[in-house]
XYZ file of C-alpha atoms in Angstrom:
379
model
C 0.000 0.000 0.000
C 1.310 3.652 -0.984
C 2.415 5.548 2.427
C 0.811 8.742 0.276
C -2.726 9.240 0.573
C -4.536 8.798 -3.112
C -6.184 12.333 -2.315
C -2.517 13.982 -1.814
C -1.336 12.171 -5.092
C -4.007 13.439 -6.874
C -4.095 16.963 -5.930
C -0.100 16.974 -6.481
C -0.902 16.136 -10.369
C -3.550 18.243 -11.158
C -1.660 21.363 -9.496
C 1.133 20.509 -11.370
C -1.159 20.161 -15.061
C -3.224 23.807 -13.587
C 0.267 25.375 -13.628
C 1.077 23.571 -16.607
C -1.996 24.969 -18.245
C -1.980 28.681 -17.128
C 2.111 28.576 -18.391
C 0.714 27.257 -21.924
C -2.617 29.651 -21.824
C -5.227 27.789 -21.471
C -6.847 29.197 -18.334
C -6.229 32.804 -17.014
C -4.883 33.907 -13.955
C -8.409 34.313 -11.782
C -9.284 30.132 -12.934
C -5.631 29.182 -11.348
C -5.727 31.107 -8.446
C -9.566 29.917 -7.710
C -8.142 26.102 -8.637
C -5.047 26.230 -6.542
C -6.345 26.915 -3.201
C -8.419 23.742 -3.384
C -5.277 21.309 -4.234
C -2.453 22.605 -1.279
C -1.698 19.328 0.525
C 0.760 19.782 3.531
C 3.605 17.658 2.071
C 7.112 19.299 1.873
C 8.487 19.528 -1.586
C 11.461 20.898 -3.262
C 12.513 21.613 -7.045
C 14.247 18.854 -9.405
C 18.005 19.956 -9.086
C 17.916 20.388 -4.708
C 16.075 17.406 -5.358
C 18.315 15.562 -7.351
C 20.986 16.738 -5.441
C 19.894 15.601 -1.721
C 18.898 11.942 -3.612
C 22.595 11.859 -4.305
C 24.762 12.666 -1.363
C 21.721 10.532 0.826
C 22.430 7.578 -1.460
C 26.389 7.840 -1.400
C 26.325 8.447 2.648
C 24.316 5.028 3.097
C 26.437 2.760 0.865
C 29.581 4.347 2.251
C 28.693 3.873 5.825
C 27.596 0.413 4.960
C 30.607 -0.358 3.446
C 32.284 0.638 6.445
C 30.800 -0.524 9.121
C 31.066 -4.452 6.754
C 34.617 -3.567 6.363
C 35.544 -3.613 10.418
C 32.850 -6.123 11.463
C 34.349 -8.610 8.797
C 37.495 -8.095 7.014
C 37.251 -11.071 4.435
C 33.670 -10.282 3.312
C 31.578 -13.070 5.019
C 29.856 -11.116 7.308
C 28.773 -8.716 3.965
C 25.365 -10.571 3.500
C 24.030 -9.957 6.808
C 25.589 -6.300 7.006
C 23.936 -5.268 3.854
C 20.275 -7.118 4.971
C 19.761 -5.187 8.242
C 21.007 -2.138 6.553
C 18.606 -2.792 3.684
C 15.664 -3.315 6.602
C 16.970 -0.251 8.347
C 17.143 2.318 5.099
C 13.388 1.187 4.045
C 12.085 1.762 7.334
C 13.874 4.913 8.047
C 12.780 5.868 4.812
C 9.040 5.592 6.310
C 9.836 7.552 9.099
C 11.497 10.278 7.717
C 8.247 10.716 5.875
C 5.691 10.540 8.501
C 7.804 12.436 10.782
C 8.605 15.484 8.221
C 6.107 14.663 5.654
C 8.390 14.516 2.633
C 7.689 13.621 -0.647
C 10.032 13.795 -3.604
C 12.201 15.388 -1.659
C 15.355 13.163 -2.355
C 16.303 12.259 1.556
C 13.919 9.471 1.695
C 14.350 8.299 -2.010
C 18.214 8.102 -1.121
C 17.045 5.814 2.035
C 14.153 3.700 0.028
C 16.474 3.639 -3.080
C 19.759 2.421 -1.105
C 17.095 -0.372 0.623
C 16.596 -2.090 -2.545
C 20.289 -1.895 -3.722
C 21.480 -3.285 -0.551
C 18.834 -6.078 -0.549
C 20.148 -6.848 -3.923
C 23.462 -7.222 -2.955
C 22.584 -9.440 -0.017
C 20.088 -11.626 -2.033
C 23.084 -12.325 -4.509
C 25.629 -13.028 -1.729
C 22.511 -14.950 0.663
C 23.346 -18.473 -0.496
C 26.840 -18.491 -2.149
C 30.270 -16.412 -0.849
C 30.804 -15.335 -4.651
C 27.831 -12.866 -6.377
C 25.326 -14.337 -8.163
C 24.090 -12.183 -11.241
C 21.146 -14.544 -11.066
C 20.416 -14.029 -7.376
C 20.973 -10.278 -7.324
C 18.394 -9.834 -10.547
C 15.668 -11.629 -8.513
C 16.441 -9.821 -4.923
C 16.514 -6.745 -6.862
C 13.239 -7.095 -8.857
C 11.387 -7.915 -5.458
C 12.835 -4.833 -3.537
C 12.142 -2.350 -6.308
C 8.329 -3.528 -6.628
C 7.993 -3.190 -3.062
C 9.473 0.788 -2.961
C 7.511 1.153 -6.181
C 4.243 -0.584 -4.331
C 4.654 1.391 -0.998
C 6.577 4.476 -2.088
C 5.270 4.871 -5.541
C 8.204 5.743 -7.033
C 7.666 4.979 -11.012
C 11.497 4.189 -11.653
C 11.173 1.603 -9.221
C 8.404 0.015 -10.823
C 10.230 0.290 -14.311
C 13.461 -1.094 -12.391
C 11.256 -3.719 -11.379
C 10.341 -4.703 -15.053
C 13.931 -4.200 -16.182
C 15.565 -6.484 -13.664
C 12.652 -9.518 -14.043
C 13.403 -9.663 -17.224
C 17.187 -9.938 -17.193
C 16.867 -12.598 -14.304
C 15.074 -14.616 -17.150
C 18.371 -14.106 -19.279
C 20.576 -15.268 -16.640
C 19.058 -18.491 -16.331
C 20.735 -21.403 -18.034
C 18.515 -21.656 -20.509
C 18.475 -21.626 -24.560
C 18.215 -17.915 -25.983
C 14.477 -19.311 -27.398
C 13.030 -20.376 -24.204
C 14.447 -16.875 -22.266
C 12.997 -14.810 -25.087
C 9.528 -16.595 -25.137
C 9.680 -16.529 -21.308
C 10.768 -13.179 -21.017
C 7.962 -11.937 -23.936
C 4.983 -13.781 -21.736
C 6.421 -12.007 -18.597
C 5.910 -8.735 -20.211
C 2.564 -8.712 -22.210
C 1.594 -9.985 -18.083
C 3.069 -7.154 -16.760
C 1.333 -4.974 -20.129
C -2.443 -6.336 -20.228
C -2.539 -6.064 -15.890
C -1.305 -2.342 -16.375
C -3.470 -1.682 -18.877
C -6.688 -2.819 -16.877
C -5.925 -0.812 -13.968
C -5.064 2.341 -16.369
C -8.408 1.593 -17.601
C -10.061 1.375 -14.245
C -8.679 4.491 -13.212
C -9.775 6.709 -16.731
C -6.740 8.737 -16.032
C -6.599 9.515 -12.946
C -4.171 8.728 -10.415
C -2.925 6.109 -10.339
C -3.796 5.520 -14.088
C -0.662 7.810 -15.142
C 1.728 5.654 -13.265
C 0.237 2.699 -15.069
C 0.557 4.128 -18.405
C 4.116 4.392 -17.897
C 4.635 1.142 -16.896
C 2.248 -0.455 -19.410
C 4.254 1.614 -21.989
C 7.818 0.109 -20.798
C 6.252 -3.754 -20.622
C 5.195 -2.659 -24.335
C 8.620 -1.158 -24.873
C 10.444 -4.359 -23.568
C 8.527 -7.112 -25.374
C 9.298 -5.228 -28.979
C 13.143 -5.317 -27.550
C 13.334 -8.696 -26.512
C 11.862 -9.655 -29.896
C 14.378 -7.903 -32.159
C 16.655 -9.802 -32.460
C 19.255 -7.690 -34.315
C 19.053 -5.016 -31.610
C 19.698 -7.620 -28.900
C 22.672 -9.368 -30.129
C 24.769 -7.499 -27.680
C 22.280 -8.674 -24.564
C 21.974 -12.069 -25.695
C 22.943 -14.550 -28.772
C 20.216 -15.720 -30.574
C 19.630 -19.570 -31.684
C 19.968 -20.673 -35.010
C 15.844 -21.817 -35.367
C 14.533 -20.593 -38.544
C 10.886 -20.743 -37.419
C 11.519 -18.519 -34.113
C 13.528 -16.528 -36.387
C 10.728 -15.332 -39.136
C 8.154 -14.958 -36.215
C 10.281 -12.374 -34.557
C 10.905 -10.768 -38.353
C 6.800 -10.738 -38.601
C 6.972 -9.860 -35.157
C 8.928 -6.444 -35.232
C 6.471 -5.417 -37.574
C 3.414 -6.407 -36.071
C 4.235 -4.740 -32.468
C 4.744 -1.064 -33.784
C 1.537 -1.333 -35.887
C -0.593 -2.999 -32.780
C 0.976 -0.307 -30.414
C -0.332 2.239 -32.428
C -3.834 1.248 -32.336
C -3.974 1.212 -28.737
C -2.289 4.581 -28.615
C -4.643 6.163 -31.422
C -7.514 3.917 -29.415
C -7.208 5.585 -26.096
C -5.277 8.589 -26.801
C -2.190 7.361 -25.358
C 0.645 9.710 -25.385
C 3.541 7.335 -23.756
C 2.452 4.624 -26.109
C 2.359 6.880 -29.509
C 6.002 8.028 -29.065
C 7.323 4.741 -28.423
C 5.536 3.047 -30.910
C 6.633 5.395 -33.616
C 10.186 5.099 -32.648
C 9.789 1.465 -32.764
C 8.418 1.792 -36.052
C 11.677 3.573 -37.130
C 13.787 0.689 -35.543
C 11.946 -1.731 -37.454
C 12.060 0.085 -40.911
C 16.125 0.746 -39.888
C 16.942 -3.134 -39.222
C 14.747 -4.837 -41.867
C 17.726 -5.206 -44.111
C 19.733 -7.191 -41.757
C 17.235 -9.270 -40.342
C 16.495 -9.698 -44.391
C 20.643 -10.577 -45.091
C 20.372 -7.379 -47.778
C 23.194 -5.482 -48.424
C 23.503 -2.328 -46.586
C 24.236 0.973 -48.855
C 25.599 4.351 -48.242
C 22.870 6.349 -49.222
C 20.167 4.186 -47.021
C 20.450 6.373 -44.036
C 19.624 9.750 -46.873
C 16.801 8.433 -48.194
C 15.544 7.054 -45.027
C 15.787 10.640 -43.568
C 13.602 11.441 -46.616
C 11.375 9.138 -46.562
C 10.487 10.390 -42.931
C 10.574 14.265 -43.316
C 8.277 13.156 -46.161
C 5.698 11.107 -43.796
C 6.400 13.451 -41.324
C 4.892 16.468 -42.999
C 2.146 14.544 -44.660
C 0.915 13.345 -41.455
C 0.833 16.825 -39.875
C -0.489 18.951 -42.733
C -3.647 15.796 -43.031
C -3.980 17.008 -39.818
C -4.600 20.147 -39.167
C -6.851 20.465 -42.295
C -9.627 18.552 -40.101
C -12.023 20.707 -38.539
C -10.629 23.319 -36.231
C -7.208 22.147 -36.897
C -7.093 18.449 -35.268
C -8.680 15.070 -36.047
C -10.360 12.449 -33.564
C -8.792 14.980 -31.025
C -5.217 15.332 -32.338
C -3.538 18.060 -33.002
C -0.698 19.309 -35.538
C 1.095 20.866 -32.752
C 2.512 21.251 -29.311
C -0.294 22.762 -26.674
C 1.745 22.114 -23.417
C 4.523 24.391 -22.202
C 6.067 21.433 -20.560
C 6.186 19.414 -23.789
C 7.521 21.872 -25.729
C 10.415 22.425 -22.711
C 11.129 18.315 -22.862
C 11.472 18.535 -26.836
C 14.042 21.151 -26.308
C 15.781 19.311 -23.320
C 15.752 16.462 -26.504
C 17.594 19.109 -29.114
C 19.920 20.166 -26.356
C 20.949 16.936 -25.634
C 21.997 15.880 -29.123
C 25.328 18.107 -28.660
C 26.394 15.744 -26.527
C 25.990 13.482 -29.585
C 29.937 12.973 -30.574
C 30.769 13.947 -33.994
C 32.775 12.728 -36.477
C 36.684 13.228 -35.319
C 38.319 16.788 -37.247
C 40.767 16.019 -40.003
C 43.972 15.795 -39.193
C 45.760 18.684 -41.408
C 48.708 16.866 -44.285
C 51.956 18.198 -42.936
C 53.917 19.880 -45.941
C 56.447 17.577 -47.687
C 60.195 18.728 -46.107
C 62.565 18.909 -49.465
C 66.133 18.398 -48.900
C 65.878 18.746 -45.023
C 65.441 21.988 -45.270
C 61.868 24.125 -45.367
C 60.165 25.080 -48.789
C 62.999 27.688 -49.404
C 66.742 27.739 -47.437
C 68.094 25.086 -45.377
C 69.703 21.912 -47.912
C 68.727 24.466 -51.082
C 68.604 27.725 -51.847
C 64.835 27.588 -53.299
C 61.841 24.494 -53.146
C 63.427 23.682 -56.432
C 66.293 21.959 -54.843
């Protein structure tokens, strides 16, 4: 059960979507200042960067004095597993009371606490029943203690940690590549349809938003367990021709599906990743096809969606008023247009291609161009 009330969750949202809306103007000032006073809850709060910052030093202090007080109760490491398991019991309940006591949320102290829980409990669930880590062991402690901060904290990286780590405990098991994919794909269209029905349940409201996320990743992580040319890295796949041509049909299948249900429900999370999937698929057709790759595939590929792109949004704002089924051609959130620019910024840190290094100029005789072995280049 979430230690936040649903009411306080709520009101937290829709504050944040009222300012959201006055910054983008859709309301005035008089309808925010009438709205606001109805939504204060008496939680402490802070912005993203203190935020971010507190989260950090809180989580470093904890492992360090872990690690510290394991290092002189134990010098060879045995007494590690039951060091890191009451710490792991003390961080999630200190976490709790930190909260009720000050009546924190987001504030990054008690994420540090509830975030260093789960990593600790990972490390003792891989070292719990052999002296070496076990990959295997950690993925599974880890998956349970981030859907338990996720389920009482309702922290939404937690539940997407949750998803991330279940699925690579399925590809540490001894198993052939075949039997983790299939194992790992049923795991996450679970995980998909049982978000899903309590988005549904919830029309939106909290805690339907958290849902969508996570119903979105489950989505996100059956399309990349399927691909099998994007997963080589993660895992080798078998030589079976039949497996092989369902996940071709597959790759295509998912992006077009995903974009139903997004159209469907007016899914936001769901559109943009199932149009980038799209994009994967069109980019690794060749190679799951054994085609030869060409040099100008990535120009006309560019074209191809500058072309769509345009298409699409000039079909849509000649609907009525400028939209279709209830989309738009264009941005109506402040906050969406500040994350597409936080997505232009971040390409700088893109690294280019590396600066030519300049020819040095051919030395004739020993000397320079002119003087030294001759008395012009000629020599």
């Amino acid at each position: 059960m979430n230690i936040y009330s649903r009411d306080d969750e709520r009101s937290i949202r829709v504050e944040r979507l009222v300012r959201d809306w006055r910054k983008s103007g859709l309301i005035t000032d008089e309808q925010r200042d009438r709205m606001l006073p109805d939504l204060k809850v008496d939680l402490r709060r802070t912005n993203l960067f203190l935020r971010i910052a507190l989260f950090v030093f809180g989580y470093v202090i904890v492992n360090a004095a872990v690690g510290l007080i394991a290092i002189n109760v134990d010098t060879n490491g045995a007494a590690m597993k039951w060091v890191t398991s009451i710490a792991a019991i003390g961080s999630f309940f200190a976490a709790q009371w930190i909260i009720s006591q000050y009546r924190l949320y987001r504030f990054g102290v008690e994420e540090a606490l509830a975030v260093a829980a789960a990593t600790l409990f990972m490390i003792a669930g891989a070292m719990l029943f052999f002296r070496n880590f076990s990959t295997l062991y950690a993925f599974g402690a880890g998956a349970i203690a981030a859907f338990v901060v996720f389920r009482r904290f309702g922290y939404v990286y937690a539940g997407v940690a949750a998803i991330a780590l279940a699925t690579c405990f399925i590809f540490d098991l001894e198993q052939s590549d075949t039997f983790r994919r299939l194992f790992s794909a049923i795991l996450l269209l679970t995980v998909f349809f049982f978000s899903r029905e309590r988005r549904q349940d919830h029309e939106w409201d909290f805690p339907a938003d958290t849902y969508a996320i996570l119903e979105t990743v489950a989505w996100g992580g059956l399309y990349f367990v399927t691909n099998l040319k994007i997963t080589t890295w993660f895992s080798l796949p078998d030589e079976v021709p039949v497996f092989y041509w369902s996940t071709y049909a597959l790759i295509w299948v998912l992006p077009i599906a995903g974009l139903w249900f997004a159209i469907r429900d007016r899914h936001r999370w769901m559109l943009d990743l199932n149009i980038v999937t799209a994009i994967v698929t069109l980019s690794t057709n060749k190679p799951y096809l054994g085609a030869a790759q060409k040099p100008w595939d990535p120009i006309l590929f560019g074209v191809m969606l500058i072309v769509v792109s345009l298409g699409l949004r000039r079909w849509i704002a000649s609907g009525a008023n400028g939209s279709r089924r209830g989309f738009v051609a264009h941005r109506l959130l402040e906050s969406e247009k500040a994350k597409l620019s936080l997505a232009g910024t971040a390409t700088v840190l893109v690294p280019s291609a590396p600066a030519p290094h300049p020819q040095p100029s051919p030395e004739i005789g020993g000397g320079g161009r002119s003087g030294g072995a001759g008395a012009s280049g000629k020599f």
